[in-house]
CSV table of C-alpha atoms and ligand atoms in Angstrom, one decimal:
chain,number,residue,atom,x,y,z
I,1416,UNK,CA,120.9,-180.1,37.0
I,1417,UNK,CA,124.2,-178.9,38.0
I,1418,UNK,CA,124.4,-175.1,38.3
I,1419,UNK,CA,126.5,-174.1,40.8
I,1420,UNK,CA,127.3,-170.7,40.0
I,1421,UNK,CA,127.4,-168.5,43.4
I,1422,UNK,CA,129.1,-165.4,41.5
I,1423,UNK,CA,128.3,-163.8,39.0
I,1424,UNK,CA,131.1,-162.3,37.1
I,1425,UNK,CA,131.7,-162.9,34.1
I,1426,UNK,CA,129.6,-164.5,31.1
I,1427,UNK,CA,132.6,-167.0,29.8
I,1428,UNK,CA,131.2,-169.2,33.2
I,1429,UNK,CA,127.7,-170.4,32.2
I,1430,UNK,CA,127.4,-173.2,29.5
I,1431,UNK,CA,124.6,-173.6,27.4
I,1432,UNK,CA,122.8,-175.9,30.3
I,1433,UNK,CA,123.4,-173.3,32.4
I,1434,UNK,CA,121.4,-171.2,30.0
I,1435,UNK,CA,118.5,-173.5,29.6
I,1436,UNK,CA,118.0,-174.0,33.5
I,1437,UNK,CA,118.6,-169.8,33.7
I,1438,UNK,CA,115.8,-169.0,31.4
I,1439,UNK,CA,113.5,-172.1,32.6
I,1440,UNK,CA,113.8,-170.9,36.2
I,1441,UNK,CA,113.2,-167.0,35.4
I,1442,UNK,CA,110.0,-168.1,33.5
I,1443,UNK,CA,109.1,-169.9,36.6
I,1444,UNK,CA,110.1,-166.9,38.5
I,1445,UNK,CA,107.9,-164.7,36.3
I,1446,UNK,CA,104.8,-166.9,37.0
I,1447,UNK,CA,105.3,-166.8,41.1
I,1448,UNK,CA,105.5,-163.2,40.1
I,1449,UNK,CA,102.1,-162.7,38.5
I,1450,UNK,CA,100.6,-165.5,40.8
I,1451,UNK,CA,101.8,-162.9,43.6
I,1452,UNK,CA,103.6,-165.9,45.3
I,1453,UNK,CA,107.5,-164.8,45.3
I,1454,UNK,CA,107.2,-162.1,48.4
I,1455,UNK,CA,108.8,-164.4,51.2
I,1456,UNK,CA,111.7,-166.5,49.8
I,1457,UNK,CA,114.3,-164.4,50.4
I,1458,UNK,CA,112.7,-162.6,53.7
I,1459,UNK,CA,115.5,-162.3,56.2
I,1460,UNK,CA,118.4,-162.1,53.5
I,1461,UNK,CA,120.4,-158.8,53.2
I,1462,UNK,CA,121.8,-157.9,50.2
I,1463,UNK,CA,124.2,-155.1,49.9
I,1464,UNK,CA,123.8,-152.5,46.4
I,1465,UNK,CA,127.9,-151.4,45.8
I,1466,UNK,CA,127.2,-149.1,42.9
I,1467,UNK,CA,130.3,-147.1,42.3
I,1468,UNK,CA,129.6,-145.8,38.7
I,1469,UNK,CA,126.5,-144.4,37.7
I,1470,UNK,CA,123.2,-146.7,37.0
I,1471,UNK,CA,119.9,-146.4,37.3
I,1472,UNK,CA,118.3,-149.4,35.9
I,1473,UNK,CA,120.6,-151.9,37.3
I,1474,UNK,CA,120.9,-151.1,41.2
I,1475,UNK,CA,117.2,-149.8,41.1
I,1476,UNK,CA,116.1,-153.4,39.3
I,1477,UNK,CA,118.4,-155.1,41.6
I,1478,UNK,CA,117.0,-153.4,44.6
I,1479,UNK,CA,113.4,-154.0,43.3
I,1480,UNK,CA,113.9,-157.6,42.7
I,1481,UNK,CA,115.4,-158.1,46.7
I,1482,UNK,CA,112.6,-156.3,48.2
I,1483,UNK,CA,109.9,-158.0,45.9
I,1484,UNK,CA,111.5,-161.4,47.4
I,1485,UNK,CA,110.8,-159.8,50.7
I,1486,UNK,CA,114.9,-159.2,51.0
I,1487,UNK,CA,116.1,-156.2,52.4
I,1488,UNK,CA,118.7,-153.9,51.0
I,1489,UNK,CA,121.8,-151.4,52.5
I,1490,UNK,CA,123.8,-149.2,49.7
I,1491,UNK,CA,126.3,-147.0,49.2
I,1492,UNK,CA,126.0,-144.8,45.9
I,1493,UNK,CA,129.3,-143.3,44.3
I,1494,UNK,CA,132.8,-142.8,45.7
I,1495,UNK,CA,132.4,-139.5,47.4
I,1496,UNK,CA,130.1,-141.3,50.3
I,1497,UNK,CA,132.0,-144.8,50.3
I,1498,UNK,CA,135.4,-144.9,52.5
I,1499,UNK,CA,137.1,-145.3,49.4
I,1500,UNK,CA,137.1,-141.7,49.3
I,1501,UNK,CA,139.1,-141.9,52.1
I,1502,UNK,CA,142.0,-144.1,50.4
I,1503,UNK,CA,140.3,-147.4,51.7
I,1504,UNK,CA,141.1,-150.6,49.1
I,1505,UNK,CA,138.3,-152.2,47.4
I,1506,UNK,CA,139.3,-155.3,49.8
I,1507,UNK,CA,138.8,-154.1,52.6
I,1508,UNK,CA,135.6,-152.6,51.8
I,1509,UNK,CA,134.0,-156.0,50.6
I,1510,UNK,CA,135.5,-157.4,53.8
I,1511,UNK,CA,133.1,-155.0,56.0
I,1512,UNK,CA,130.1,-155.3,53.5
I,1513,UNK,CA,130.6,-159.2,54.0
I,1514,UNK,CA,130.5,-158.7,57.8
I,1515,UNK,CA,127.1,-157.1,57.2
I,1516,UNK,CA,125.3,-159.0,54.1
I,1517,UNK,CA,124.2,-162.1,52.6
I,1518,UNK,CA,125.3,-161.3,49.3
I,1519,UNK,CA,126.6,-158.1,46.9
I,1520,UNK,CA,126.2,-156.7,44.0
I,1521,UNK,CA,128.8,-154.4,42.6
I,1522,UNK,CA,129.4,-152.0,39.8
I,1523,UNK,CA,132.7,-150.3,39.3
I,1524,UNK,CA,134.7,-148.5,36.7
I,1525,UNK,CA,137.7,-150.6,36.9
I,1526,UNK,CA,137.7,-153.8,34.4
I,1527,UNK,CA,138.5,-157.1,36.8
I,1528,UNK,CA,137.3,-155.4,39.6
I,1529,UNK,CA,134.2,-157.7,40.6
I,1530,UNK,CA,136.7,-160.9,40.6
I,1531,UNK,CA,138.7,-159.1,43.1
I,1532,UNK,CA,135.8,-158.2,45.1
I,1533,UNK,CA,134.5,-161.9,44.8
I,1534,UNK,CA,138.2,-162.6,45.8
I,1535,UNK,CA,138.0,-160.8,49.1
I,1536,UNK,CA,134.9,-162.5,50.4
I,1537,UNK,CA,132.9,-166.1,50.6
I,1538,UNK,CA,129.4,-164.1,50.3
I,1539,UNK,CA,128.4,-164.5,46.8
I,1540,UNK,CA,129.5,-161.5,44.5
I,1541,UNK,CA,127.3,-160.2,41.4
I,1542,UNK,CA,129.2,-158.0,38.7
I,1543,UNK,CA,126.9,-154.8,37.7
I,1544,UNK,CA,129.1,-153.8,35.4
I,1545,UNK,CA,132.9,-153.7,35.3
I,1546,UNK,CA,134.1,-150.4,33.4
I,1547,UNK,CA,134.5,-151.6,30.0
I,1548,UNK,CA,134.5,-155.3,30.7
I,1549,UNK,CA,131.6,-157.4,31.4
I,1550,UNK,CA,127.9,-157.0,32.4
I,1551,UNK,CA,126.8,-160.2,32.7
I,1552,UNK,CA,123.2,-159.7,34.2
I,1553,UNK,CA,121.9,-157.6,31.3
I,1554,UNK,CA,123.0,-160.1,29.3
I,1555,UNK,CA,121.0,-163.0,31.0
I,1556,UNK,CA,117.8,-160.3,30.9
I,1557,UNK,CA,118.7,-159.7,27.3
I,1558,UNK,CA,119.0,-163.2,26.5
I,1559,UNK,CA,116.1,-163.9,28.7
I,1560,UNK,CA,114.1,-160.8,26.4
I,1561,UNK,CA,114.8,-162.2,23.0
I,1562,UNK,CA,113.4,-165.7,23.9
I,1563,UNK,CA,110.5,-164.4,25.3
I,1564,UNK,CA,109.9,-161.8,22.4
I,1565,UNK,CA,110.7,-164.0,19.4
I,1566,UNK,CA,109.9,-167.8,21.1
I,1567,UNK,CA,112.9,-168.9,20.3
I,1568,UNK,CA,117.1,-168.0,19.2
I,1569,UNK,CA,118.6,-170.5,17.4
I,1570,UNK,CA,117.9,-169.4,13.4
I,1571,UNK,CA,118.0,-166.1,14.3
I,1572,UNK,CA,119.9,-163.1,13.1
I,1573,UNK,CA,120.8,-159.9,15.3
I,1574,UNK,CA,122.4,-157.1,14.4
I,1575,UNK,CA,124.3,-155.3,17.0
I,1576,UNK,CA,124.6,-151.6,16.6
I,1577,UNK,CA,127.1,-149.1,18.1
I,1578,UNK,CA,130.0,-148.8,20.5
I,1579,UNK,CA,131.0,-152.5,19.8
I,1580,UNK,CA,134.1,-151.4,21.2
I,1581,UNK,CA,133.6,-150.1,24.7
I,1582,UNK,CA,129.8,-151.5,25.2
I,1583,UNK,CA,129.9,-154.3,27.9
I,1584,UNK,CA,126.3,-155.1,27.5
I,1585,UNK,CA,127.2,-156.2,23.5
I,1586,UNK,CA,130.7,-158.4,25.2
I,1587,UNK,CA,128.3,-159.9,27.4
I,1588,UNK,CA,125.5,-160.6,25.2
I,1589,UNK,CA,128.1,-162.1,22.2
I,1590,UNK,CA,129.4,-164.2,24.5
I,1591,UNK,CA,126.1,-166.1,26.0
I,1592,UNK,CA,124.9,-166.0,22.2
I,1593,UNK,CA,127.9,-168.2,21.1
I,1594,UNK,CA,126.0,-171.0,22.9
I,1595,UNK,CA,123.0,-170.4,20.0
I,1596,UNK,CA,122.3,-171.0,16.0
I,1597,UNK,CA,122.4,-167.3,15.1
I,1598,UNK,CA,124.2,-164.8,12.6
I,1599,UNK,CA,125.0,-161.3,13.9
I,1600,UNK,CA,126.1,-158.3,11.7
I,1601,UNK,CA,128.2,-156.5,13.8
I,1602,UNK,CA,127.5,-152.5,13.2
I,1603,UNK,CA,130.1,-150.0,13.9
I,1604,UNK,CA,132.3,-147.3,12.7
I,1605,UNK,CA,135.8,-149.0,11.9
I,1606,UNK,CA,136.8,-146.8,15.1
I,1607,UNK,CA,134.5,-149.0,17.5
I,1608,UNK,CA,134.4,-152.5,16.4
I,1609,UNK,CA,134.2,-155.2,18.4
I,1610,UNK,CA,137.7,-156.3,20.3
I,1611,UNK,CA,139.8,-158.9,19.0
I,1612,UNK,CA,139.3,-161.0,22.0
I,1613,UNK,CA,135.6,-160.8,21.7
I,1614,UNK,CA,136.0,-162.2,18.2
I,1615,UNK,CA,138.2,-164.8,18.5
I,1616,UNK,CA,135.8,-166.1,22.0
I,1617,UNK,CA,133.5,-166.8,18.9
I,1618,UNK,CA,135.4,-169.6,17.3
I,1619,UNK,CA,134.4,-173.0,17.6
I,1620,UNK,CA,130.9,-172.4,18.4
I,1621,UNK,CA,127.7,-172.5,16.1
I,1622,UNK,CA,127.3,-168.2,16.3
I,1623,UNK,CA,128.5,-167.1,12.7
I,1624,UNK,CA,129.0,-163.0,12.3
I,1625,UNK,CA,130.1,-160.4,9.6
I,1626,UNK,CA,131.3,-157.0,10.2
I,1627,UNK,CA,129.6,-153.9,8.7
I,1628,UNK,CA,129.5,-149.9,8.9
I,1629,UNK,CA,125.8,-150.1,6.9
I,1630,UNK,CA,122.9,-149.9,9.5
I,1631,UNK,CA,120.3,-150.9,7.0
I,1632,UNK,CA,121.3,-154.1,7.5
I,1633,UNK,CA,118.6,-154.0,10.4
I,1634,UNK,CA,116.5,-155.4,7.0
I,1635,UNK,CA,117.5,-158.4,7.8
I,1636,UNK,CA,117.7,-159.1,11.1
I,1637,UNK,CA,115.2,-159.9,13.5
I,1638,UNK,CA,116.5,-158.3,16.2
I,1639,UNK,CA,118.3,-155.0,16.3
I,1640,UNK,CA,120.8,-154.3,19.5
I,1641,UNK,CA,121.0,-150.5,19.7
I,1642,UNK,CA,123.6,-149.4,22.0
I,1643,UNK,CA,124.8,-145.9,22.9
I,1644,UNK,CA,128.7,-144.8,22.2
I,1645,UNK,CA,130.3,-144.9,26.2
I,1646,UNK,CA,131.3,-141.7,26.3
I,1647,UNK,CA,132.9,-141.9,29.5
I,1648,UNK,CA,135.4,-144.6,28.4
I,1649,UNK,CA,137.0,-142.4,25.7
I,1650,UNK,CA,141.0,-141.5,26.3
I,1651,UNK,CA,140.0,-139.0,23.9
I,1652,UNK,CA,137.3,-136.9,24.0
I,1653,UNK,CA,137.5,-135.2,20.7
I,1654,UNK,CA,137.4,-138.9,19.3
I,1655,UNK,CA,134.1,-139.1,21.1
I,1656,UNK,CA,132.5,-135.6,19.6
I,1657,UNK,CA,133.6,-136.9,16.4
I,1658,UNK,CA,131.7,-140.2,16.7
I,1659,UNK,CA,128.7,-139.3,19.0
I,1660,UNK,CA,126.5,-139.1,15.4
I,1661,UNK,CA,127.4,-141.5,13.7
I,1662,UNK,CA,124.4,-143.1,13.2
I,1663,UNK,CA,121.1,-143.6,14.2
I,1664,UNK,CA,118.0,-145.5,14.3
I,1665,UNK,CA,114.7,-144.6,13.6
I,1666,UNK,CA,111.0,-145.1,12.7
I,1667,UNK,CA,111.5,-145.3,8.8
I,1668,UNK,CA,114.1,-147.7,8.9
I,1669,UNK,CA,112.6,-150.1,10.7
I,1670,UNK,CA,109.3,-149.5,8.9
I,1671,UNK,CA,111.6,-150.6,5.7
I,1672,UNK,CA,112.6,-154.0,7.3
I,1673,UNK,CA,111.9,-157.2,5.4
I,1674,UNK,CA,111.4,-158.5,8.6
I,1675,UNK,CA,109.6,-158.2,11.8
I,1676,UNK,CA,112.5,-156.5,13.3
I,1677,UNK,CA,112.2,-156.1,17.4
I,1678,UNK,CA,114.5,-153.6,18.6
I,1679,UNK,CA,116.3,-153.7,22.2
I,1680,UNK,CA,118.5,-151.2,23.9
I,1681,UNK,CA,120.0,-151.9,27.5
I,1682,UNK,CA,119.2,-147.6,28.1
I,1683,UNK,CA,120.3,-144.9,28.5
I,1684,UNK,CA,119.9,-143.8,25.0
I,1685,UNK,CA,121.8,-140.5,23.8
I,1686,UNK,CA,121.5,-139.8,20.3
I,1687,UNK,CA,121.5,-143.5,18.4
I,1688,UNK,CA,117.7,-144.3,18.9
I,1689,UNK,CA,115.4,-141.8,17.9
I,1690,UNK,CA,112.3,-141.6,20.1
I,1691,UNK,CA,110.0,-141.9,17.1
I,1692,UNK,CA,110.2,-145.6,17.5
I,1693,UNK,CA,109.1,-145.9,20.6
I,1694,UNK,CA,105.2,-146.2,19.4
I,1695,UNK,CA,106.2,-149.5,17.3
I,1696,UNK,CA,105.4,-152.3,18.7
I,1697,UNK,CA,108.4,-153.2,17.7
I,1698,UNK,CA,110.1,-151.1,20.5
I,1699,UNK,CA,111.1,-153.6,23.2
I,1700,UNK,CA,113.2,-151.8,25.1
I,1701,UNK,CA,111.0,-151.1,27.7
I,1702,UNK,CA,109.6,-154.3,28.1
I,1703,UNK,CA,113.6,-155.3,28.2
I,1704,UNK,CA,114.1,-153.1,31.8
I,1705,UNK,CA,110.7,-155.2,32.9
I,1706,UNK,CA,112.5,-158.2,31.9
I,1707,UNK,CA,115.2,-157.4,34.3
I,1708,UNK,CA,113.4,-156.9,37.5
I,1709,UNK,CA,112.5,-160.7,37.2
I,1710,UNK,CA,115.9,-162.0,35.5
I,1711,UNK,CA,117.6,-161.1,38.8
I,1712,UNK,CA,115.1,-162.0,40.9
I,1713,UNK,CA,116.2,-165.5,39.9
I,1714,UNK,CA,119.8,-165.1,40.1
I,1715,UNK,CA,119.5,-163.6,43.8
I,1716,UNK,CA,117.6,-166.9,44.8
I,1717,UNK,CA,120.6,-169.0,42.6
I,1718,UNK,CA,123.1,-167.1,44.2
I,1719,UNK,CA,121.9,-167.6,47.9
I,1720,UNK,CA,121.1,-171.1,47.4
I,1721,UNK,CA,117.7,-170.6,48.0
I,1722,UNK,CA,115.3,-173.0,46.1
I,1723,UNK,CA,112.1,-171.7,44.4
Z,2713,LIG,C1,124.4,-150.2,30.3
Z,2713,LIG,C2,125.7,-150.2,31.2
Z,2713,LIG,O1,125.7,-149.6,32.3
Z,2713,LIG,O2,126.6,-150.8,30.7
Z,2713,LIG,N1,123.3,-149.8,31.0
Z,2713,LIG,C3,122.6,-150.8,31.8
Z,2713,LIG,O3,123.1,-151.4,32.6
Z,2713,LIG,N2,121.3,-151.0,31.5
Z,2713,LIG,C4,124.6,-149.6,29.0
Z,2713,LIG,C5,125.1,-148.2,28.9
Z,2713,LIG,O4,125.5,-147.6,29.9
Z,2713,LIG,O5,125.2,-147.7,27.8
């Protein structure tokens, strides 16, 4: 098999045998895991946690899976304690952090930013998030999530839910999902559909998809994708208050569905998911942030070169 993917920055870079050696290797990962066998493979590796926009289950899952590889971890948290507070470039930070680690992971408002980190430096680079661009290891976990929670993708149908627009979990995800037999209903105010660009990445593949404002179209789908509207990436923040209810998800409507509808959020949630779900056993989202811990587990080991 021929993955050779050392970054990680975008998800137009992995075909669909990337995917299938991805999600065959993580469920091998997730057995060393419960066999308590994967502390050791990456002991003596440094891994260096850039997070310069807020996160909690990212860095922390990305922290937990280095030190559960018996890897070892240095950070800086925000701007205000990073010399880039201090006018320093993005460049020249990456090239200290790649005098001190094995690898990086970085999140950071600015769209393109983790290409030019990767840019800087020959340590392998891992995009966390890239303002409203990409956030392509949440959709391997996602992706990774769905297969283990339904068995399988192709035949499916997903309904995607929320800020379509700014959400870079949902431009991740659509992307990887092209590779797959599945329908999505796209579900959005007008105001925060999915980008053009996004759309037109579709064409050509198998993934088929319809646009909708009408939420009860969860009936249908066997997954739902809720996603909260990204505040912090309005121009306009009267646009925002004007949205921020728009619609929600809750208890009875998924009770309604026709189908066995499993319903995933990457978190935070604000106001789009009501908490009355949680109890269903439908409510995967937890069981989604568990996912990740073992989801980049694996891509640390790809990314280093370190077999398993
Ligand atoms: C997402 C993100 O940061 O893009 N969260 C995450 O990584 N789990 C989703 C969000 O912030 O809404």
């Amino acid at each position: 098999m021929a993955y050779e993917h050392k970054n990680i920055l975008d998800t137009d870079q992995f075909t669909k045998a990337d995917l299938d050696f991805l999600v065959e290797r993580t469920r091998e990962m997730e057995r060393l895991v419960e066999q308590n066998k994967a502390f050791g493979i990456l002991e003596g590796k440094l891994l260096a946690s850039l997070f310069f926009e807020a996160s909690t289950r990212t860095r922390l899952s990305f922290e937990a899976a280095m030190e559960r590889l018996g890897g070892r971890v240095i950070s800086t948290v925000g701007f205000q304690f990073s010399s880039i507070s201090k006018g320093e470039t993005l460049y020249d930070t990456m090239k200290m952090v790649e005098a001190y680690a094995d690898i990086a992971v970085i999140r950071h408002p600015v769209e393109g930013s983790s290409r030019i980190a990767a840019g800087a430096v020959k340590i392998p680079v891992i995009n966390a998030g890239d303002g409203a661009g990409q956030h392509p290891t949440q959709a391997l976990l996602d992706l990774y999530t769905i297969i283990s929670e339904k068995g399988k993708l192709d035949g499916l149908t997903l309904a995607f839910i929320g800020d379509l627009k700014y959400g870079r979990t949902i431009h991740s995800l659509i992307n990887l999902l092209r590779h797959y037999k599945v329908h999505l209903y796209l579900i959005s105010p007008p105001e925060l559909s999915l980008p053009e660009s996004y759309k037109k990445g579709l064409e050509g593949f198998p993934i088929t998809f319809e646009e909708s404002d009408d939420i009860k179209k969860v009936w249908e789908c066997d997954i739902a994708y809720v996603t909260r509207i990204q505040e912090e990436r309005f121009p306009d923040h009267k646009e925002y208050e004007r949205l921020k209810e728009s619609f929600k998800l809750n208890k009875e409507l998924i009770l309604a569905s026709k189908k066995e509808t499993t319903v995933l959020h990457p978190l935070p949630r604000v106001n789009e998911l009501s908490t009355d779900v949680d109890d269903l056993p439908n409510a995967a989202y937890f069981r989604q942030a568990k996912y990740g811990v073992v989801s980049r587990m694996t891509l640390l080991c790809l990314s280093l070169g370190v077999k398993f």
